[in-house]
Short mmCIF file of C-alpha atoms in Angstrom, two decimals:
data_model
loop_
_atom_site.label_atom_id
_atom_site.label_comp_id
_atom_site.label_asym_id
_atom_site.label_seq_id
_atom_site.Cartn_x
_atom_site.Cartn_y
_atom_site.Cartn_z
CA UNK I 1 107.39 111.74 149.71
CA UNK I 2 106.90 114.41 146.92
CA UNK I 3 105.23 113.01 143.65
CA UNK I 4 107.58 113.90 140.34
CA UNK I 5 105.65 116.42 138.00
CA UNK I 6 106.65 117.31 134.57
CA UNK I 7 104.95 120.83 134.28
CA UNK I 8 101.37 121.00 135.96
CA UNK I 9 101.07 117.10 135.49
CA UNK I 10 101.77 113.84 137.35
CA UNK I 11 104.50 112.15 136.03
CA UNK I 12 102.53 108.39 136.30
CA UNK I 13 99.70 110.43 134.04
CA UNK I 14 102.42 111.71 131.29
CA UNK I 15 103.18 108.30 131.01
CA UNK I 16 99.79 107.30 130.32
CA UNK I 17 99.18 109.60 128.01
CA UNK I 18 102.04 109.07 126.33
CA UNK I 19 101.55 105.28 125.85
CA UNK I 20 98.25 105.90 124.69
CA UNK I 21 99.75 108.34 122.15
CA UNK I 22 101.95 105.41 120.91
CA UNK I 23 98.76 103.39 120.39
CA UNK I 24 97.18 105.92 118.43
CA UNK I 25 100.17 106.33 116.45
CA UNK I 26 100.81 102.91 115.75
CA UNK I 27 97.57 102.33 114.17
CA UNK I 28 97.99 105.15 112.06
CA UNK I 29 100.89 103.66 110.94
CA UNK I 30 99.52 100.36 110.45
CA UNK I 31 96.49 102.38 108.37
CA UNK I 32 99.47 103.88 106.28
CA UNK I 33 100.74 100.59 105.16
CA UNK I 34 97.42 99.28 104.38
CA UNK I 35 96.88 102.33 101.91
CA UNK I 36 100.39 102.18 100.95
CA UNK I 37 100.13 98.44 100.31
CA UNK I 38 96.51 98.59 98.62
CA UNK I 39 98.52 101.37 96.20
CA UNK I 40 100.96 98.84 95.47
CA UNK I 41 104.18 100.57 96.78
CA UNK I 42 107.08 99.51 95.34
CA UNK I 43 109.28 100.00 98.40
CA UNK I 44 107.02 98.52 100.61
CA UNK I 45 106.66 95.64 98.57
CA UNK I 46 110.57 95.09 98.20
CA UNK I 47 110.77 95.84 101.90
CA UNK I 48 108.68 92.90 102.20
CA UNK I 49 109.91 90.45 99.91
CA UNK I 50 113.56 91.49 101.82
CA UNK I 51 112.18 90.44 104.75
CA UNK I 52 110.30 87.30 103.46
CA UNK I 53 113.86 86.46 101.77
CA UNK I 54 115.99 87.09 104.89
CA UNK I 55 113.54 85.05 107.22
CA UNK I 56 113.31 81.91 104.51
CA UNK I 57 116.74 80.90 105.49
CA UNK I 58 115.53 79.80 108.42
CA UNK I 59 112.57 78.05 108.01
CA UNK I 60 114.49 76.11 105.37
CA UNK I 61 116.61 75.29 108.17
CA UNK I 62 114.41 74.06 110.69
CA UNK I 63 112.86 72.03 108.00
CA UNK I 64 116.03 70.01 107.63
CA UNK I 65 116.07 67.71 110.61
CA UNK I 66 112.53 66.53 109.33
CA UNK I 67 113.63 66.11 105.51
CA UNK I 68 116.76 64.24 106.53
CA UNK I 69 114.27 61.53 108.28
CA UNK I 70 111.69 61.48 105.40
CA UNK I 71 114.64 60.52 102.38
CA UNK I 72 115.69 57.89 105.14
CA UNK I 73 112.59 56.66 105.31
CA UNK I 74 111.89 57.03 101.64
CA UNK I 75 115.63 54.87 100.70
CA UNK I 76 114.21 51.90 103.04
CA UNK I 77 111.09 51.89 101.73
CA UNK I 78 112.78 51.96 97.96
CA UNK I 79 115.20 48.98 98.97
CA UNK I 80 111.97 47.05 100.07
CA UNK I 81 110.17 47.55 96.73
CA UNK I 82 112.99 47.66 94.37
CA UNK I 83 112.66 43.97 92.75
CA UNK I 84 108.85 44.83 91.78
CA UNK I 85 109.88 48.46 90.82
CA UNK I 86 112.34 47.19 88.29
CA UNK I 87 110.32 44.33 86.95
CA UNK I 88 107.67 46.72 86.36
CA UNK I 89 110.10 49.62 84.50
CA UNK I 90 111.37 47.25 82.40
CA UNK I 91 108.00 46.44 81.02
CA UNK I 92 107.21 50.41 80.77
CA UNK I 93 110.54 51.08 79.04
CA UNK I 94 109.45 48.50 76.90
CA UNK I 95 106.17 50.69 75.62
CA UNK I 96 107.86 53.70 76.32
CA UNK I 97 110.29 52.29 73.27
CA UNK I 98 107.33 51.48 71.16
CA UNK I 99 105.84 54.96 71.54
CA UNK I 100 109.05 57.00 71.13
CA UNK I 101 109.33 55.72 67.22
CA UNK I 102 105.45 56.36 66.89
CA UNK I 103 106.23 59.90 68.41
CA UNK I 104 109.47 60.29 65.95
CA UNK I 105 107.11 59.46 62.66
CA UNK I 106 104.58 62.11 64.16
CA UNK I 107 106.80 64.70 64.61
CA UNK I 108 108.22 64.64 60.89
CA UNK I 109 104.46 64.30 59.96
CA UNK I 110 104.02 67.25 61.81
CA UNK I 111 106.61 69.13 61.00
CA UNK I 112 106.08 68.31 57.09
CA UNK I 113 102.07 69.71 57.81
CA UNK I 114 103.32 72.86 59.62
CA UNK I 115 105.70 73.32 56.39
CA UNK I 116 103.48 72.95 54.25
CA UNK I 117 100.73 75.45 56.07
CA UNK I 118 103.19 78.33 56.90
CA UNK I 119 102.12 77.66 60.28
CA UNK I 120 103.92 79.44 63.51
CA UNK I 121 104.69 76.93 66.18
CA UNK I 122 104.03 78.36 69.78
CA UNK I 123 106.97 79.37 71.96
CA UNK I 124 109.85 77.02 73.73
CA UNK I 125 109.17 76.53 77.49
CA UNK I 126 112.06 76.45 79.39
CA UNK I 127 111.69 75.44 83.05
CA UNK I 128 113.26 76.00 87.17
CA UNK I 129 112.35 73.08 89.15
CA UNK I 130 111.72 74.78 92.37
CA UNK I 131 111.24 73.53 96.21
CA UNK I 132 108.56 74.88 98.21
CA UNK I 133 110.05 76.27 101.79
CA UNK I 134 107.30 78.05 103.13
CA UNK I 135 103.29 77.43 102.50
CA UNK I 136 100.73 80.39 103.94
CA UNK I 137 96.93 79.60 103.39
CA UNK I 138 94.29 80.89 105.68
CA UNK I 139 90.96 82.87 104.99
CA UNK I 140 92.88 86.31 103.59
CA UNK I 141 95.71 84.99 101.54
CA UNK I 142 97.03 81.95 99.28
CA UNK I 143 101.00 82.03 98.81
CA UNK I 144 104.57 79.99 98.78
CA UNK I 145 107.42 80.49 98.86
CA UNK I 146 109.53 78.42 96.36
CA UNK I 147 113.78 78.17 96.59
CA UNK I 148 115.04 78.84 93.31
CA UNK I 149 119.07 79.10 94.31
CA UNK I 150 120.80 81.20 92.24
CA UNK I 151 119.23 80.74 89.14
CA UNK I 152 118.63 84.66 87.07
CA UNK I 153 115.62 83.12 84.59
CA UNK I 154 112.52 83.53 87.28
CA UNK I 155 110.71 86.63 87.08
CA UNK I 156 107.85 88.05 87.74
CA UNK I 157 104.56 86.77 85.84
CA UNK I 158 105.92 83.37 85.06
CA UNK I 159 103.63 80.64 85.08
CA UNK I 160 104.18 77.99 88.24
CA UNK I 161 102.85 74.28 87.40
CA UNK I 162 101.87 71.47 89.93
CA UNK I 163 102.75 67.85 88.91
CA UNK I 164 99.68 67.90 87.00
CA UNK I 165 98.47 71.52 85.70
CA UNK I 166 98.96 75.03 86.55
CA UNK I 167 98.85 76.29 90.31
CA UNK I 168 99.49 79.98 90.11
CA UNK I 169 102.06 82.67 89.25
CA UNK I 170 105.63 84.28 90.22
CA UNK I 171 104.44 87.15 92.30
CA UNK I 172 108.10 88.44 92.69
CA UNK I 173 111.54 87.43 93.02
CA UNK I 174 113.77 88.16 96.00
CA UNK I 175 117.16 86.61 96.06
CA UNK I 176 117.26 82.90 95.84
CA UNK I 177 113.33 82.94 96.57
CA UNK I 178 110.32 83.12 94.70
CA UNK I 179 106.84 84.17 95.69
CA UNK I 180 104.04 82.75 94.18
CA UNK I 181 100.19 83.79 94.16
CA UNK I 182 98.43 80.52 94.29
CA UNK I 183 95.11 80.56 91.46
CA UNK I 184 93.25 80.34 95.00
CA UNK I 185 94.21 83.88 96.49
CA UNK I 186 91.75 86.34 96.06
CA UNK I 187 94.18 88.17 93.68
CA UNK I 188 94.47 85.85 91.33
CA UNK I 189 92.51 86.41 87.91
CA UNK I 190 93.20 84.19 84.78
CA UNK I 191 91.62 84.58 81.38
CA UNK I 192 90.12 80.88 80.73
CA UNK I 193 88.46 78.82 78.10
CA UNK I 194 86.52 75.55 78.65
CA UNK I 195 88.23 73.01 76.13
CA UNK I 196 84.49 71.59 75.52
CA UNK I 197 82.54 74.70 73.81
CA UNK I 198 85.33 77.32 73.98
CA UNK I 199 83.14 79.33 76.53
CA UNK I 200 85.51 81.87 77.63
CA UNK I 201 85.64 83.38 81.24
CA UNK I 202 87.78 84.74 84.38
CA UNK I 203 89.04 82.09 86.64
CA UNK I 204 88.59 84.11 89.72
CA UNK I 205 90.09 83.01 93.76
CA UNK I 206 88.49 83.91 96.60
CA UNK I 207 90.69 82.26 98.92
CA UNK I 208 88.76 79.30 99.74
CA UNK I 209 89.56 75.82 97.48
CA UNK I 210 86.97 76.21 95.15
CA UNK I 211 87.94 79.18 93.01
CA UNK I 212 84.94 80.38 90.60
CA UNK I 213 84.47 81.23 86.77
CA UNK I 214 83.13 84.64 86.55
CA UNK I 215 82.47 86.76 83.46
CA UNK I 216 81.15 84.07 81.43
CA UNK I 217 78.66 84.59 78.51
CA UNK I 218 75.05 84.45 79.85
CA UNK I 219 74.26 81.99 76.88
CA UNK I 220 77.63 79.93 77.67
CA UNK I 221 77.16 76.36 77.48
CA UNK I 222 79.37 75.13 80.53
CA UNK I 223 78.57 71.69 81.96
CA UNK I 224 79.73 69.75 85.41
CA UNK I 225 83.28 68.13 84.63
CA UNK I 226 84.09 70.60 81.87
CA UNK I 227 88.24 71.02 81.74
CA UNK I 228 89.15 74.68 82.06
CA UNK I 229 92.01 75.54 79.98
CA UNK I 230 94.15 79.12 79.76
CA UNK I 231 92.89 81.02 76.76
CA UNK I 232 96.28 83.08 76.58
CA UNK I 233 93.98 86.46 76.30
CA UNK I 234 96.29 89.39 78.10
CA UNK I 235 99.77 87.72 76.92
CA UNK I 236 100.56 86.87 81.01
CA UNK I 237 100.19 82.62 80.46
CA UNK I 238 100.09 80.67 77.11
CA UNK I 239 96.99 79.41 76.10
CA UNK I 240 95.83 75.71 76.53
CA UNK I 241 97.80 75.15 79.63
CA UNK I 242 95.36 73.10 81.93
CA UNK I 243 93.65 74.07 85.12
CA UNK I 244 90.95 71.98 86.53
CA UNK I 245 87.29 71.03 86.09
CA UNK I 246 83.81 72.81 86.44
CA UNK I 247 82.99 70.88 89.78
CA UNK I 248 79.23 72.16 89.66
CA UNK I 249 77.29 74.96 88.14
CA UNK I 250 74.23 77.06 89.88
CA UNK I 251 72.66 79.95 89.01
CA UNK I 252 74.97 82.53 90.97
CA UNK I 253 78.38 80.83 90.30
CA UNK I 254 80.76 78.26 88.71
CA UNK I 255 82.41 76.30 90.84
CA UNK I 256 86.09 75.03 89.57
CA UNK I 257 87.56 72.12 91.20
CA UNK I 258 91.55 72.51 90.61
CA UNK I 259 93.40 69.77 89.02
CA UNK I 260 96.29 69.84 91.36
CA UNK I 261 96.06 70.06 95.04
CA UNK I 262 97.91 73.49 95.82
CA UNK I 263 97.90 73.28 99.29
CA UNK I 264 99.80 70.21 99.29
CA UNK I 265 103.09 71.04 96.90
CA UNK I 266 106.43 69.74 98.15
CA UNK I 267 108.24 70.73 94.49
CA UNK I 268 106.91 73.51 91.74
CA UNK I 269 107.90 74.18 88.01
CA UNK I 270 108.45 77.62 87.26
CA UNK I 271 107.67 77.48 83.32
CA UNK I 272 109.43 80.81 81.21
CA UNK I 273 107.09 81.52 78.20
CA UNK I 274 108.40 85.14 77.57
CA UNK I 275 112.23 83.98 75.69
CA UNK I 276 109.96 84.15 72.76
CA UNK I 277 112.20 82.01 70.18
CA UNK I 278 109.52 81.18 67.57
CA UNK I 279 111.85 79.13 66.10
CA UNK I 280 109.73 78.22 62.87
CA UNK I 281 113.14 78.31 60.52
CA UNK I 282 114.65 76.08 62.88
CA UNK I 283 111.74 73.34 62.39
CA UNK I 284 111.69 73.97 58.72
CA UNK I 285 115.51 72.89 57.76
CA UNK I 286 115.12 70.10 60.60
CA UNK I 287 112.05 68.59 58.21
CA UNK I 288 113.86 69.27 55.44
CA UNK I 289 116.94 67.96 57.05
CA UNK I 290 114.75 64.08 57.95
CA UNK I 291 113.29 63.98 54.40
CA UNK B 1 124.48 99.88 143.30
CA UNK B 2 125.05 99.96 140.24
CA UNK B 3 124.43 96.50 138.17
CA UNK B 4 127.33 94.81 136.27
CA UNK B 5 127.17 95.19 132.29
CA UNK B 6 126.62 91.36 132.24
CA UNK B 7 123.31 91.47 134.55
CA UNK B 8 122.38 94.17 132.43
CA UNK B 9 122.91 92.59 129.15
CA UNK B 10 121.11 89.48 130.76
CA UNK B 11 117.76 91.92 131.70
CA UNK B 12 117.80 93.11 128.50
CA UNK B 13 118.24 89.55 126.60
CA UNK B 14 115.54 88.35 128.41
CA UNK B 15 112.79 91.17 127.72
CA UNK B 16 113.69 89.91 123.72
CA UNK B 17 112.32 86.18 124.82
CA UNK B 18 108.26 86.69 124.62
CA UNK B 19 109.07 88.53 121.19
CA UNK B 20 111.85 85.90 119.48
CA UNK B 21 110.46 82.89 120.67
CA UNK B 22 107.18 84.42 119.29
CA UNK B 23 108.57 85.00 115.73
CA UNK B 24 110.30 81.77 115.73
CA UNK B 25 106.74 80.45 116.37
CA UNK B 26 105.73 81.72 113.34
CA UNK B 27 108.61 80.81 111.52
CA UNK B 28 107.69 76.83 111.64
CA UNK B 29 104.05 77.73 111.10
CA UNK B 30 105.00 78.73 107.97
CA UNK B 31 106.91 75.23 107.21
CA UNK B 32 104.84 73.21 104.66
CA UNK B 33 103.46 70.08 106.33
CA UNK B 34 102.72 67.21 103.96
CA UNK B 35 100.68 65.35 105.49
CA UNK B 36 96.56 64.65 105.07
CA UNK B 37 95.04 67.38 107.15
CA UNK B 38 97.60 69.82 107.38
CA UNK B 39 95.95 71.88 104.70
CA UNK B 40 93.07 72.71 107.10
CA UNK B 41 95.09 73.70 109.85
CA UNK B 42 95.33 77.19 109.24
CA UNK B 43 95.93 78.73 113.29
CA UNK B 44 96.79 82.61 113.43
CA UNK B 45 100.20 82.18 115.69
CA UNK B 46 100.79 85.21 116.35
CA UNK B 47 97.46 86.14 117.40
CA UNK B 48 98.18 83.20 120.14
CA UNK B 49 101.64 84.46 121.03
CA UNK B 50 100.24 88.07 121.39
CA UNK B 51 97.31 86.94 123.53
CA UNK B 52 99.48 84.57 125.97
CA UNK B 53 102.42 87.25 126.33
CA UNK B 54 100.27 90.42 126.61
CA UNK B 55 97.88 88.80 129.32
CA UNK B 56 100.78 86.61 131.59
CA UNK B 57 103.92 88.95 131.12
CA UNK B 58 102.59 92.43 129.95
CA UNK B 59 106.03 93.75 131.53
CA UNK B 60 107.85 92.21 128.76
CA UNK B 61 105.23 92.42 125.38
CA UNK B 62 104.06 95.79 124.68
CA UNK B 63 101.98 97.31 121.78
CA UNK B 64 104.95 97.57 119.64
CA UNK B 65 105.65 93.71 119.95
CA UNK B 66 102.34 93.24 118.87
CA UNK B 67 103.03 95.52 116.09
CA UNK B 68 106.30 93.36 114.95
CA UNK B 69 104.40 90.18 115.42
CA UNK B 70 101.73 91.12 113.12
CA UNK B 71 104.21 92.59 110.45
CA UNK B 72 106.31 89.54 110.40
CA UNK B 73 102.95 87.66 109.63
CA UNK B 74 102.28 90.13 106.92
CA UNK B 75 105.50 89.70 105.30
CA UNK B 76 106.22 86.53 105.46
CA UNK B 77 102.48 86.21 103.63
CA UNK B 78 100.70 87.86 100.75
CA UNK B 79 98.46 89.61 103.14
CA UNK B 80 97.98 93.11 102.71
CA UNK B 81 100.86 94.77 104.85
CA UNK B 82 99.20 96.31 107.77
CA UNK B 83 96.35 93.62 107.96
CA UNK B 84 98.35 91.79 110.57
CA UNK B 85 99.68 94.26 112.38
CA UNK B 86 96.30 95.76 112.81
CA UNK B 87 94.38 92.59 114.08
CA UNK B 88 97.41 91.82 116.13
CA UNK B 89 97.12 95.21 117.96
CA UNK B 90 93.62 94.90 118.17
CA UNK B 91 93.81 91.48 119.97
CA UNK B 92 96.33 93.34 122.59
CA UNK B 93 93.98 96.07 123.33
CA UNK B 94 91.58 93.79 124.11
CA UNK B 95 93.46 90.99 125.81
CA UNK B 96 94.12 94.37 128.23
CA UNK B 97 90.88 94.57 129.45
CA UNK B 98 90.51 90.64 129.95
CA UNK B 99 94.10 90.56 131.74
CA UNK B 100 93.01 91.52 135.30
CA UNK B 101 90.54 88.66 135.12
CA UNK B 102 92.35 85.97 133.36
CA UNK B 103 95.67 85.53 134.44
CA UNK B 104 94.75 84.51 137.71
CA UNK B 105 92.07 82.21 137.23
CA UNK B 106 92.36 78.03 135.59
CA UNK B 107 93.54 78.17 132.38
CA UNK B 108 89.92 77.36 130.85
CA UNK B 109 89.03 81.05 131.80
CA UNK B 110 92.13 82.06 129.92
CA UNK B 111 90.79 79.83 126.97
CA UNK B 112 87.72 81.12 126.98
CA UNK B 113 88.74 84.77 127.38
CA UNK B 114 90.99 83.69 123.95
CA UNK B 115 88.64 82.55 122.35
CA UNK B 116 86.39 86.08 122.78
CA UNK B 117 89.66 87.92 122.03
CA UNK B 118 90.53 85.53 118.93
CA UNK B 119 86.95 86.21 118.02
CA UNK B 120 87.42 89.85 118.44
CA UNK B 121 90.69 90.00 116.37
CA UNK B 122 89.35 87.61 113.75
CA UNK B 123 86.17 89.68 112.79
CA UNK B 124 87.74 92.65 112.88
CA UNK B 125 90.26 91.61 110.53
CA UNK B 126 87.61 90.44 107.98
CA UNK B 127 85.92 93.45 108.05
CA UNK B 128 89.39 95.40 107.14
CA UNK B 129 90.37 92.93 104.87
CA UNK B 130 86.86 93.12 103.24
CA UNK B 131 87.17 97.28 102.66
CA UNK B 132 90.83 96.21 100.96
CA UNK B 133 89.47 93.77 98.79
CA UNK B 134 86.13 95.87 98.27
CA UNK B 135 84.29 91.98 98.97
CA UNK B 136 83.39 90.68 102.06
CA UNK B 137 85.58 87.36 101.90
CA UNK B 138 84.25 84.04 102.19
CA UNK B 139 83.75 83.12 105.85
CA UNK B 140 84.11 79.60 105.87
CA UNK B 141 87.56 79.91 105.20
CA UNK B 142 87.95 82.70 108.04
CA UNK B 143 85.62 80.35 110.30
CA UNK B 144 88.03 77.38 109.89
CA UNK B 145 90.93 79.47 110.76
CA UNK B 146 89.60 80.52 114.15
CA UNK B 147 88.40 77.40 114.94
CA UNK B 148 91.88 75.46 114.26
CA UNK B 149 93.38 78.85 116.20
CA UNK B 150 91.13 78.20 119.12
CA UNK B 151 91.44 74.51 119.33
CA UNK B 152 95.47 74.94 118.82
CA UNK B 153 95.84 77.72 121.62
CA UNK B 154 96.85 74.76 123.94
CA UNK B 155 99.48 73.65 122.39
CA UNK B 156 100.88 77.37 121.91
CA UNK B 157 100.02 77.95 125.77
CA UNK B 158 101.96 75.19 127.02
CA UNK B 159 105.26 75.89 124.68
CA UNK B 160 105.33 79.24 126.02
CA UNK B 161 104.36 78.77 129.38
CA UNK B 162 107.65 75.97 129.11
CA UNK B 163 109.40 79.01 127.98
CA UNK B 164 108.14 81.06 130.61
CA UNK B 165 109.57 78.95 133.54
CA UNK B 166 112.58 77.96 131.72
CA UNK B 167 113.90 81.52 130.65
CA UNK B 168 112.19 83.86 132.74
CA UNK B 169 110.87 81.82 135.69
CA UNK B 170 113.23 84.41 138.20
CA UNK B 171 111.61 87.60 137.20
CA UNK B 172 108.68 88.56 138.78
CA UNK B 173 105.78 89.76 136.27
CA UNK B 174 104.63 93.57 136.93
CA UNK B 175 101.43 94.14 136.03
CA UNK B 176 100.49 97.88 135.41
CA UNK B 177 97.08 99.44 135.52
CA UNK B 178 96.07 101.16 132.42
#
């Protein structure tokens, strides 16, 4: 039987070559994205976030089944401690009671002191309670993905809090889905203060658990348990917003022990900081208003 | 003879399987698990998908699948787009030259040849990642995640080997030289 050629060549050895061509020019293409990425292109980042956004859907879904079993579980396991429960809210409500008139007399003390002083009260938080659908963590990356429905007040930058401190930012927005940098990834940077000494510094991820506090003043007095706190330098998060502790310090690094577990978040808060409404008038005739 | 449209559509449905069932793998390793160890489970999927499909059907996972694979990965992360796809393809080159001796031998051989290829994939992604980030990234971090990949490739085997004989048990695998 005659062999096929195209031209001078084997047809089996065109093929070859060919597929070896579309190796070559695959990882050229892959290279491309890696430079276009490491540029931050803005189409390549939306075409990614489009993605990310079409294929959350469905790992929402599949989580379903398993949620469905867990807030059966969680209902039976109420039922069986509800007598306790109550007993023990009704004595909390009973403090909680106590401490709300305490609070009430501190606020118009407050209020009266910030009159008095001119002073300008920081801005009004207002927050997206947001579920986490989709966790990534290895050695080259820290994300979520949080479902914020069809809520228009996320944006980028916003700050993202854990139950007990802050856990990273809104990287962007696609659809009903957020993207968060966790303070973990190697991207994240954060302009810090240690509420001890006021030592300020760069709370720095490397992707490991353990991010580190660079930039810090040779002379810096920073001791093991210090809390780290946002300093609110570079406008991105409000100041005094806690992160975690200094877990140990050596000679080459700080170590930062976070105060919330990020790898371990079933619900976020997306906090907005940026609808700027110093409302110091506001406070003013309110004090005025109580006296 | 010519073949109906429906045995056609059929051939064609089922050279999608290694890829789909591959991205839906990937799709519930990305669902948060909350319980106590989960956050040190950290296995590269796709990395296992590509190895398993590129070394038992290589008639139905080419490059280009492990190109998607690896894109998915990077977009459904905050990778760097491209890191993914890169390790991915580099694991299928190499899982090429293993193929010839692995898919016929006890599946320990093919474990072991994944855990040279995993090894392969994994420090060649560190080093690319490291020239991104201009810092060679921590490596116990990287460490953990092909150890958890290596000691999950099991698991990932056996689902697709189930898929294997369930979806595609009547074609025969053609194994080309090259």
């Amino acid at each position: 039987m005659r062999r096929r050629r195209v031209l001078f060549i084997k047809l089996s050895q065109f093929r070859l070559f060919l597929r070896k061509c579309v190796t070559a020019v695959l990882f050229v293409v892959a290279l491309a994205l890696l430079i276009l990425s490491k540029a931050d292109n803005l189409l390549l980042q939306k075409a990614s976030d489009m993605t990310a956004a079409f294929l959350s859907p469905l790992i929402q879904g599949m989580q379903l089944p398993a949620q469905i079993l867990y807030s059966g579980y969680e209902k039976v396991r109420d039922v069986a401690f509800v007598y306790s429960q109550n007993k023990e809210l009704k004595q909390e409500n009973l403090q909680m009671l106590m401490l709300k008139n305490q609070v009430r007399t501190l606020e118009i003390e407050n209020a009266l002191l910030a009159n008095l002083l001119n002073y300008t009260p920081p801005a009004k938080a207002s927050f997206v309670t947001a579920r986490v659908v989709q966790e990534e963590g290895d050695g080259f990356s820290h994300s979520l993905m949080a479902y914020i429905g069809d809520t228009h007040k996320v944006e980028k930058g916003q700050v993202v809090l854990g139950a007990e401190s802050v856990v990273g930012r809104v990287e962007s927005v696609s659809g009903p889905y957020a993207r968060i940098i966790l303070l973990t990834d190697i991207n994240s940077r954060i302009p810090v203060i240690t509420e001890r000494t006021r030592a300020q510094g760069i709370l720095a991820g490397d992707n490991t658990l353990s991010p580190k506090l660079l930039f810090t003043a040779r002379d810096a007095d920073i001791r093991e348990g210090d809390l780290i706190l946002t300093s609110g330098v570079g406008g991105i998060f409000p100041s005094s917003l806690p992160l975690g502790v200094v877990r140990f310090v050596n000679k080459d690094q700080i170590v930062i022990k976070l105060l919330t577990d990020v790898e371990s978040l079933e619900f976020v808060k997306i906090v907005s900081y940026d609808a700027y409404k110093t409302d110091s008038e506001e406070m003013k005739t309110e004090s005025k208003g109580k006296l | 003879m010519r073949d109906s449209f429906v045995e056609v559509l059929s051939f064609q449905l089922k050279r999608l399987v290694p890829v789909s069932f591959s991205v839906l793998l990937i799709l519930v390793s990305c669902i948060p698990y909350h319980f106590v160890f989960s956050k040190y489970i950290i296995a590269d999927v796709s990395l296992m998908c590509v190895y398993f499909w590129a070394s038992y059907r290589r008639d139905l996972f080419g490059i280009g699948s492990a190109f998607f694979l690896g894109l998915i990965t990077d977009c459904l992360s905050l990778s760097p787009i491209g890191l993914n796809v890169m390790a991915d393809m580099t694991a299928f080159l190499l899982t090429n030259i293993f193929r010839g001796y692995v898919n016929t031998r006890a599946f320990t051989v093919s474990w072991s040849g994944f855990a040279l290829v995993a090894l392969g994939a994994y420090a060649f992604k560190w080093l690319v990642a490291s020239f991104y980030y201009s810092t060679f990234l921590p490596l116990p971090g990287i460490c953990l995640g092909y150890v958890t990949t290596l000691l999950l490739y099991p698991l990932i085997a056996r689902i697709n080997i189930f898929v294997q004989n369930w979806l595609l048990s009547g074609e025969e695998a053609v194994y080309e030289q090259g």
